[in-house]
Amino acid sequence: MAMIEERPIGFGRLKRKEDPRFIRGQGTYVDDVTLPGMLHGAVLRSPLAHARIVSIDASAALAHPKVRGVITGKDLEAQKLAWMPTMSYDTQAVLATDKVRFQGQEVAFVIADDRYAARDALELIDVEYEPLPAVVNARKALDADAPVIRDDKDGQTDNHIFDWEAGDKAETDAVFARADVVVSRDIIYPRCHPAPLETCGAVADYDRVSGHLTLWTTSQAPHAHRTVYALVAGLPEHKIRVISPDIGGGFGNKVPIYPGYVCAIVASIVTGKPVKWMEDRSENLTSTGFARDYVMHGGIAATRDGKILAVRTDVIADHGAFNATAQPTKYPAGFFSIFTGSYDLEAAYCAVHGVYTNKAPGGVAYRCSFRVTEAAYLIERMVDALALELGTDPAELRLKNFIRPEQFPYENKTGWTYDSGDYETAMRKAMEIAGYDELRREQAEKRAKGELMGIGLSFFTETVGAGPRKHMDILGLGMADGADLRVHPTGKAVLGISVQTQGQGHETTFAQIVAEELGIPPEDIEVVHGDTDRTPFGLGTYGSRSTPVSGAAAAVVARKVRDQARLIAAGMLEASPDDLEWEKGRFSVKGDPEQGKTIQEIAMAAHGAADLPEGIEGALEAQTVYNPPNLTFPFGAYICVVDIDPGTAQVKVRRFIAVDDCGVRINPMIVEGQIHGGLAEGVGIALMELIAFDEQGNCLGGSFMDYLIPTALEVPEWELGETVTPSPHHPIGAKGVGESPNVGSPPAIVNAVIDALYEPYGVSHIDMPMTPARVWAAMQGRPEPPQ
Amino acid sequence: MIPPEFDYVAPESLDDALRALDEGGEDAKLLAGGHSLLPLMKLRLAAPSLLVDLRRVPGLRGIQRENGTWRIGAMTRHADLQTRDELGLLAEAAGLIADQQVRNRGTIGGSLAHGDPASDLPGVLLAAEGSVTVRGPGGVREIAAGDLFQDYLTTSIGPDEVLTEVRIPAFDGWAHGYEKFSRRAEDWAMVGVSALVRAAADGTCEDVRIGLTNMASTPLRATAAEEALRGQPLDAEHIARAAGLAGEGTDPPGDLNATPEYKRHLARVLSRRALQRAAGAAS
C-alpha cells in the first residue's frame, strides 16, 4: 500500500482535512456543546423485558435539591407525545405509559442541574411493575400461546409485523425439484451492535420567544430528522435547526430517532433552558439500534458438475419490541433479496417474516447496506456448503458460476439490475495475493501434523446508493440528495452537501470531487455538512449512499458551475463557448492554448464590473438535486486464513486478503481506511460480538466487558487489492465502499473455520460468533446456536 | 457510567488510613489503584460511601528479598513487578494483567484484597504458598494464601484492616510457567494456570505446585495433578497424564463465554502447557 501522499488537485491520496482537529483533540462532538444555563437529562429505564406499569412515584426524585423536573409517559400523553412514529411506519413509545416491552426501555426522564444529580435521581424514582412473560426467542414469537407484545396497536393479536417476499416461488421450487444436488442449512446471523465509540445524545435549545428549536444531535440524517420532528412535535419545520457536529462513528446506529432526543426537546420546551442528554455505554448497547438478528433457513440447488441453479430462503427477522428500522418503504427486509449474490442463476426466492420480541428495537445497522450483510452471509455460506457436498474447491465453484462481464447490466431473479462487474478478475487477483495454491499445500502439510488451518473465501455483491426516488423513500421522503456550490471571487469555493460524515472523510472526498471537476485545489474548497440551516435537503449518510448519491450531486453541481464558467470565459476571451477547450482548472481557445483563463480568473470576472455574457446573472454558483437512476453494485473477493488452536479451540485470523471493486476511487487512502475498519468489525462479528439475552429477556451484552469488540491484537495486517469497474450510470463511476468490508468479511472467516474443521472433525456449520467455547463444542460434535 | 456520590480521603499515614476506615464504617472501602473497584462503582454494582486512598501512605511500595522470601509492599504496581525477572512466576503473571495502562496503576495488594477469582495474582499467591500481612486496630497479623480467599470477591481481611505487604517464597531452583486463556489479549482470564516445578538431579519431578485461576469462586490448587506428577519423570507423557487431572474436583461456574465443561477442558490443556514450559525450563 502506497503511503506517499500525492497532493492531487482531484482524485488521489490526500490526507484528510478533518484530521488535524481530531488529532489535536479539537473536534466538537455533541457532548462538547455547552450552552449558558444548560440543564442535564437522564433516562430511567425498565429493568424488566415485559411488564405492566402499575404506578410511578417520582416524588423523592423531585425533592432532590438539584432536580428541576421529571417527565413520565403520562405527562407526554397529555401532549400526545407519548408515542412517536418510527421510520417503518410503526409507533414507538417515547416514555412507556401502559407497559414496558424490553429491558432498557425508556420510562421517565429526569432534568437536573448537572448530569451527576440527574443520574443519582433516577434511583429515587419508584416504579411498580407487574411482570409479564417475555418473548425472547424470535422462533417462538408467532406461537399461538406467545404473549402479545404490541397490544397497544388496534387489531394486533399476535407478534407478526410483516411478510415480504421476492423472486418466483413456483419457478424456484420447480428448479429445486429437478436439481441433482440440494443442500440446506439453518443459519443464524445473531444480534450484534454497531457500538460507535461516541454514544448517542442531544442538546436541545428551545427559544420560547422566537419559537426556534436548535438541536445538536448524533444524527446520520439531520434533514430527515428535522422533518420527522416537525411531524411528531408539531413544530414548524422552518423553525427547527438540526446540527450534527463531529460524530464519533455511526454505522447505522445514529439513523433512528431515539426517545432520549425527544425527551431532551420536550425538557427544553418545558424548562425554557437548553437540555443535554448523553447516554452511557450500557444504554447504547441495550437500547439503541442493534444489527442483524436473522434466523435463516437456506437452500441451494445445483447440477452434479457444480452449476448453481437456484437459491431460496425463509427468514424470521427479529425487529424487537417496536419496528423502528430505517429502510426504503417498499423494502421491509431492506435489500436482502440481493441474496442471489454474484452468481448467474435460473431462479431464486426469499421470504422474510418480521416479528416483535421483548428486545430492543432495531435491526438495520452496522454497515449492513440495508440487510446486504445478511444476504451476502447466507449466499456465501450456502456456496461453501455446496462445495463441501460436491467435494469441489470453493474457489473453483465460485469461478464456475460467476455472472460474466458481458452479461452486465445483469437482471437477477429478484428484480435487481446489477450495473457493472468483472468478478473473475477480482477473484483471481485475491487468489494471487493470497498465494491460494500454496496455502492449500501448506494446509495439507499442517493437517498431516494435526494442526488446524483453514482457508475461507467470500465473494460479495452489494446493492448500495439508495436510491431512485420513484422506488425508494423513507417516510415518504424520496432518497435523493442535494448539493450547492458557490465559488467566491478569489476562486475559493464552498460546497454544501446533504449527507453527513461520521468519520468517512466527506470534507476531503467531496472537496476532491469538486477539485476534479473544476481544478480548484481541495484545500480551497470548504465542505459544509451536518447543519440543516446551511445545507440543501437530502436523506443522509447510511447504506453506503454518500458517494453514489451525494457524490454524484457534487460532481453534477460542479459541472453546472463549469458550464457557467465556460460562458464567462468565452466572453473574457472573445471566443465562442464551443471554441473553448477545458483542461483541469482552465479554459483556453482551441488551437491557441496561450489564450486562456483559469477558473480563479473566471470567478473574479463573474463577480466583476465588466459585462457578463447572456445567461449569466453574476456570481458563480449552482445547485442540484441528484436522483440516482439505479443503485450501484460494488463487489469484492475476500480470502481469510485462520489457525485454530486444537487445545483451546481459539480461532486466530492469521491473514486476510481483501480485493475490493468500488468503481472509481476518489481518495484511495480513505477507501483503504474504510476497508480496514470494516474488516476489523467483521472479525469482531465473526468471533466475539453478541448481544445475548437470558430466558427472562435480560440483556447479557450491556457493557464492553461482555460485548467484546476486537482490538489491534485480534486482527492481522490487512492485505488489500483492487480492481476498478466503473459504474456506468454514476457521473464519476464511483460505487460506494463504506459497508463492503463488513458485508464481505464474516462469511470468509466462518468459511475458513469450517474449512479447518470439516475434514478432521466433520464440522459443517458453526453459527457466529465463533467463540472458543462454541468452536470447542462443535469439535466435540455438539454445535450450539447462539443464545 | 457515573458512580453514586461518595466521599474521598487520601491520608498521609497508615494510622490515619486505619482511623478513616474505622470512622467510615462498613460502607468505607480502601482504594489501592482502583482498576477493579472504580469500574464496579461506575456500573453501580458497588456503592461505597467513602474511599480511603492509600496512594499517599508511605512505606507501602517496594520489593525486597529477605531470608529466601520476597517482601512486596501492597501498593507496588503490576508494572513494577513485570520487569523484575527474578520474581519468576509473579513477574510473568503480572505482565499479563490487562493492558499496560492498568498495570501502571493497579497494585498487588489491591488485586489480592479484591479477591476476584478471574484475576491473575490470587492463583499465583496460592500456588506459591505465599501470605499477606495485614494491619488493623488489633495489630498486625499474617494470613496464608490458603486462608485468604474465602469466596467470590471475599477475603478474610477484616473491613477495618489494611493489607500492607505480600510475602512470596523466592523459589530458588524452581522453574515456572504461567498460561492464561482469555477471549481477547487484554481480558480477564477465562482460565489461568500457574505452575512451579522443581526437578531432581535425575530429571524427575521433585516437587510441583499448580494454581488454577477462575475455576471456582476462589483460586484453587490442582492437588490431584500435583500428586500425580511428584516423583515422576518430567516427560510429555507423564505431564499429560498429570494435567489430565487438573479439572478433578472442580465445579466452575458457567458464563456467557464458557460452559463448566469447557472450563475443565481448558484447565487440563493449560496445565499441560504450563507444566511443559516449566519442565522445559527446569531441565
GROMACS .gro file of C-alpha atoms in nm, chain A residues 128-319:
model
  192
  128GLU     CA    1  -4.414  -0.062   4.043
  129TYR     CA    2  -4.421  -0.325   3.770
  130GLU     CA    3  -4.641  -0.627   3.719
  131PRO     CA    4  -4.414  -0.871   3.535
  132LEU     CA    5  -4.541  -1.043   3.220
  133PRO     CA    6  -4.394  -1.342   3.037
  134ALA     CA    7  -4.139  -1.227   2.780
  135VAL     CA    8  -4.094  -1.328   2.417
  136VAL     CA    9  -3.719  -1.364   2.375
  137ASN     CA   10  -3.675  -1.621   2.101
  138ALA     CA   11  -3.793  -1.495   1.762
  139ARG     CA   12  -3.864  -1.852   1.654
  140LYS     CA   13  -4.133  -1.870   1.922
  141ALA     CA   14  -4.275  -1.522   1.869
  142LEU     CA   15  -4.553  -1.649   1.642
  143ASP     CA   16  -4.651  -1.943   1.861
  144ALA     CA   17  -5.022  -1.943   1.942
  145ASP     CA   18  -4.956  -1.906   2.314
  146ALA     CA   19  -4.694  -1.631   2.282
  147PRO     CA   20  -4.781  -1.321   2.482
  148VAL     CA   21  -4.887  -1.033   2.256
  149ILE     CA   22  -4.628  -0.758   2.289
  150ARG     CA   23  -4.797  -0.482   2.091
  151ASP     CA   24  -5.143  -0.487   2.246
  152ASP     CA   25  -5.130  -0.107   2.216
  153LYS     CA   26  -5.200  -0.144   1.844
  154ASP     CA   27  -5.558  -0.179   1.729
  155GLY     CA   28  -5.621  -0.519   1.578
  156GLN     CA   29  -5.278  -0.658   1.668
  157THR     CA   30  -5.347  -1.006   1.808
  158ASP     CA   31  -5.004  -1.167   1.762
  159ASN     CA   32  -4.638  -1.066   1.724
  160HIS     CA   33  -4.638  -1.062   1.347
  161ILE     CA   34  -4.507  -0.748   1.174
  162PHE     CA   35  -4.480  -0.829   0.805
  163ASP     CA   36  -4.432  -1.097   0.545
  164TRP     CA   37  -4.228  -0.999   0.247
  165GLU     CA   38  -4.106  -1.196  -0.050
  166ALA     CA   39  -3.903  -1.159  -0.365
  167GLY     CA   40  -3.846  -1.383  -0.663
  168ASP     CA   41  -4.065  -1.656  -0.807
  169LYS     CA   42  -4.153  -1.930  -0.559
  170ALA     CA   43  -4.310  -2.177  -0.800
  171GLU     CA   44  -4.029  -2.148  -1.051
  172THR     CA   45  -3.767  -2.183  -0.778
  173ASP     CA   46  -3.934  -2.485  -0.623
  174ALA     CA   47  -3.952  -2.645  -0.967
  175VAL     CA   48  -3.578  -2.596  -1.021
  176PHE     CA   49  -3.507  -2.742  -0.676
  177ALA     CA   50  -3.728  -3.042  -0.756
  178ARG     CA   51  -3.530  -3.136  -1.063
  179ALA     CA   52  -3.182  -3.044  -0.937
  180ASP     CA   53  -2.917  -3.317  -0.891
  181VAL     CA   54  -2.797  -3.170  -0.565
  182VAL     CA   55  -2.982  -2.973  -0.299
  183VAL     CA   56  -2.814  -2.852   0.019
  184SER     CA   57  -2.995  -2.690   0.312
  185ARG     CA   58  -2.863  -2.513   0.618
  186ASP     CA   59  -3.009  -2.339   0.922
  187ILE     CA   60  -2.801  -2.027   0.957
  188ILE     CA   61  -2.834  -1.761   1.223
  189TYR     CA   62  -2.693  -1.415   1.183
  190PRO     CA   63  -2.706  -1.326   1.552
  191ARG     CA   64  -2.785  -0.996   1.710
  192CYS     CA   65  -2.481  -0.769   1.725
  193HIS     CA   66  -2.441  -0.398   1.777
  194PRO     CA   67  -2.263  -0.117   1.591
  195ALA     CA   68  -2.127   0.021   1.922
  196PRO     CA   69  -1.993   0.353   1.791
  197LEU     CA   70  -1.731   0.492   2.030
  198GLU     CA   71  -1.939   0.806   2.072
  199THR     CA   72  -2.274   0.709   2.220
  200CYS     CA   73  -2.596   0.884   2.121
  201GLY     CA   74  -2.708   1.215   2.265
  202ALA     CA   75  -2.850   1.558   2.202
  203VAL     CA   76  -2.853   1.916   2.323
  204ALA     CA   77  -3.193   2.076   2.270
  205ASP     CA   78  -3.226   2.454   2.288
  206TYR     CA   79  -3.579   2.590   2.250
  207ASP     CA   80  -3.620   2.966   2.232
  208ARG     CA   81  -3.960   3.044   2.382
  209VAL     CA   82  -3.965   3.392   2.230
  210SER     CA   83  -3.886   3.310   1.870
  211GLY     CA   84  -4.016   2.954   1.877
  212HIS     CA   85  -3.689   2.831   1.730
  213LEU     CA   86  -3.557   2.490   1.825
  214THR     CA   87  -3.188   2.418   1.774
  215LEU     CA   88  -3.090   2.057   1.822
  216TRP     CA   89  -2.730   1.940   1.830
  217THR     CA   90  -2.758   1.569   1.789
  218THR     CA   91  -2.579   1.249   1.693
  219SER     CA   92  -2.756   1.207   1.362
  220GLN     CA   93  -2.656   1.048   1.036
  221ALA     CA   94  -2.955   1.212   0.868
  222PRO     CA   95  -3.010   1.565   1.001
  223HIS     CA   96  -3.256   1.672   0.731
  224ALA     CA   97  -3.475   1.365   0.764
  225HIS     CA   98  -3.468   1.407   1.142
  226ARG     CA   99  -3.579   1.769   1.113
  227THR     CA  100  -3.878   1.668   0.905
  228VAL     CA  101  -3.973   1.392   1.148
  229TYR     CA  102  -3.951   1.632   1.445
  230ALA     CA  103  -4.178   1.871   1.259
  231LEU     CA  104  -4.428   1.591   1.206
  232VAL     CA  105  -4.401   1.447   1.559
  233ALA     CA  106  -4.384   1.756   1.773
  234GLY     CA  107  -4.590   1.981   1.552
  235LEU     CA  108  -4.310   2.238   1.544
  236PRO     CA  109  -4.292   2.438   1.221
  237GLU     CA  110  -4.011   2.294   1.013
  238HIS     CA  111  -3.857   2.631   0.924
  239LYS     CA  112  -3.803   2.696   1.295
  240ILE     CA  113  -3.615   2.373   1.356
  241ARG     CA  114  -3.241   2.363   1.304
  242VAL     CA  115  -3.071   2.025   1.339
  243ILE     CA  116  -2.695   2.034   1.374
  244SER     CA  117  -2.499   1.715   1.357
  245PRO     CA  118  -2.149   1.823   1.459
  246ASP     CA  119  -1.846   1.593   1.466
  247ILE     CA  120  -1.980   1.241   1.504
  248GLY     CA  121  -1.775   0.964   1.661
  249GLY     CA  122  -1.888   0.679   1.443
  250GLY     CA  123  -2.239   0.597   1.329
  251PHE     CA  124  -2.253   0.265   1.144
  252GLY     CA  125  -2.629   0.298   1.119
  253ASN     CA  126  -2.672   0.331   1.495
  254LYS     CA  127  -2.743   0.704   1.451
  255VAL     CA  128  -3.009   0.683   1.182
  256PRO     CA  129  -3.315   0.630   1.408
  257ILE     CA  130  -3.469   0.894   1.630
  258TYR     CA  131  -3.438   0.781   1.990
  259PRO     CA  132  -3.672   0.866   2.278
  260GLY     CA  133  -3.386   1.045   2.456
  261TYR     CA  134  -3.368   1.305   2.178
  262VAL     CA  135  -3.740   1.370   2.201
  263CYS     CA  136  -3.723   1.392   2.580
  264ALA     CA  137  -3.442   1.648   2.559
  265ILE     CA  138  -3.656   1.858   2.324
  266VAL     CA  139  -3.961   1.833   2.548
  267ALA     CA  140  -3.748   1.915   2.853
  268SER     CA  141  -3.613   2.226   2.682
  269ILE     CA  142  -3.961   2.339   2.584
  270VAL     CA  143  -4.088   2.277   2.939
  271THR     CA  144  -3.799   2.444   3.121
  272GLY     CA  145  -3.711   2.712   2.866
  273LYS     CA  146  -3.346   2.612   2.911
  274PRO     CA  147  -3.107   2.416   2.693
  275VAL     CA  148  -3.108   2.048   2.796
  276LYS     CA  149  -2.831   1.799   2.726
  277TRP     CA  150  -2.882   1.425   2.724
  278MET     CA  151  -2.595   1.183   2.656
  279GLU     CA  152  -2.649   0.815   2.703
  280ASP     CA  153  -2.380   0.597   2.859
  281ARG     CA  154  -2.223   0.286   2.709
  282SER     CA  155  -2.470   0.043   2.862
  283GLU     CA  156  -2.764   0.249   2.743
  284ASN     CA  157  -2.620   0.250   2.394
  285LEU     CA  158  -2.568  -0.126   2.390
  286THR     CA  159  -2.900  -0.220   2.548
  287SER     CA  160  -3.148   0.025   2.399
  288THR     CA  161  -3.029   0.166   2.065
  289GLY     CA  162  -3.037   0.022   1.717
  290PHE     CA  163  -2.880  -0.321   1.714
  291ALA     CA  164  -2.797  -0.513   1.396
  292ARG     CA  165  -2.899  -0.836   1.218
  293ASP     CA  166  -3.086  -1.099   1.426
  294TYR     CA  167  -3.191  -1.302   1.121
  295VAL     CA  168  -3.281  -1.670   1.157
  296MET     CA  169  -3.241  -1.811   0.808
  297HIS     CA  170  -3.320  -2.143   0.651
  298GLY     CA  171  -3.129  -2.153   0.324
  299GLY     CA  172  -3.131  -2.389   0.029
  300ILE     CA  173  -2.911  -2.412  -0.277
  301ALA     CA  174  -2.971  -2.629  -0.584
  302ALA     CA  175  -2.709  -2.733  -0.837
  303THR     CA  176  -2.615  -2.983  -1.100
  304ARG     CA  177  -2.379  -3.264  -1.005
  305ASP     CA  178  -2.099  -3.095  -1.200
  306GLY     CA  179  -2.134  -2.777  -0.998
  307LYS     CA  180  -2.359  -2.539  -1.190
  308ILE     CA  181  -2.562  -2.349  -0.934
  309LEU     CA  182  -2.924  -2.334  -1.045
  310ALA     CA  183  -3.122  -2.166  -0.772
  311VAL     CA  184  -3.129  -2.041  -0.413
  312ARG     CA  185  -3.417  -1.997  -0.175
  313THR     CA  186  -3.456  -1.898   0.186
  314ASP     CA  187  -3.710  -1.846   0.457
  315VAL     CA  188  -3.620  -1.595   0.725
  316ILE     CA  189  -3.752  -1.493   1.064
  317ALA     CA  190  -3.645  -1.135   1.130
  318ASP     CA  191  -3.636  -1.021   1.492
  319HIS     CA  192  -3.719  -0.650   1.497
   0.00000   0.00000   0.00000
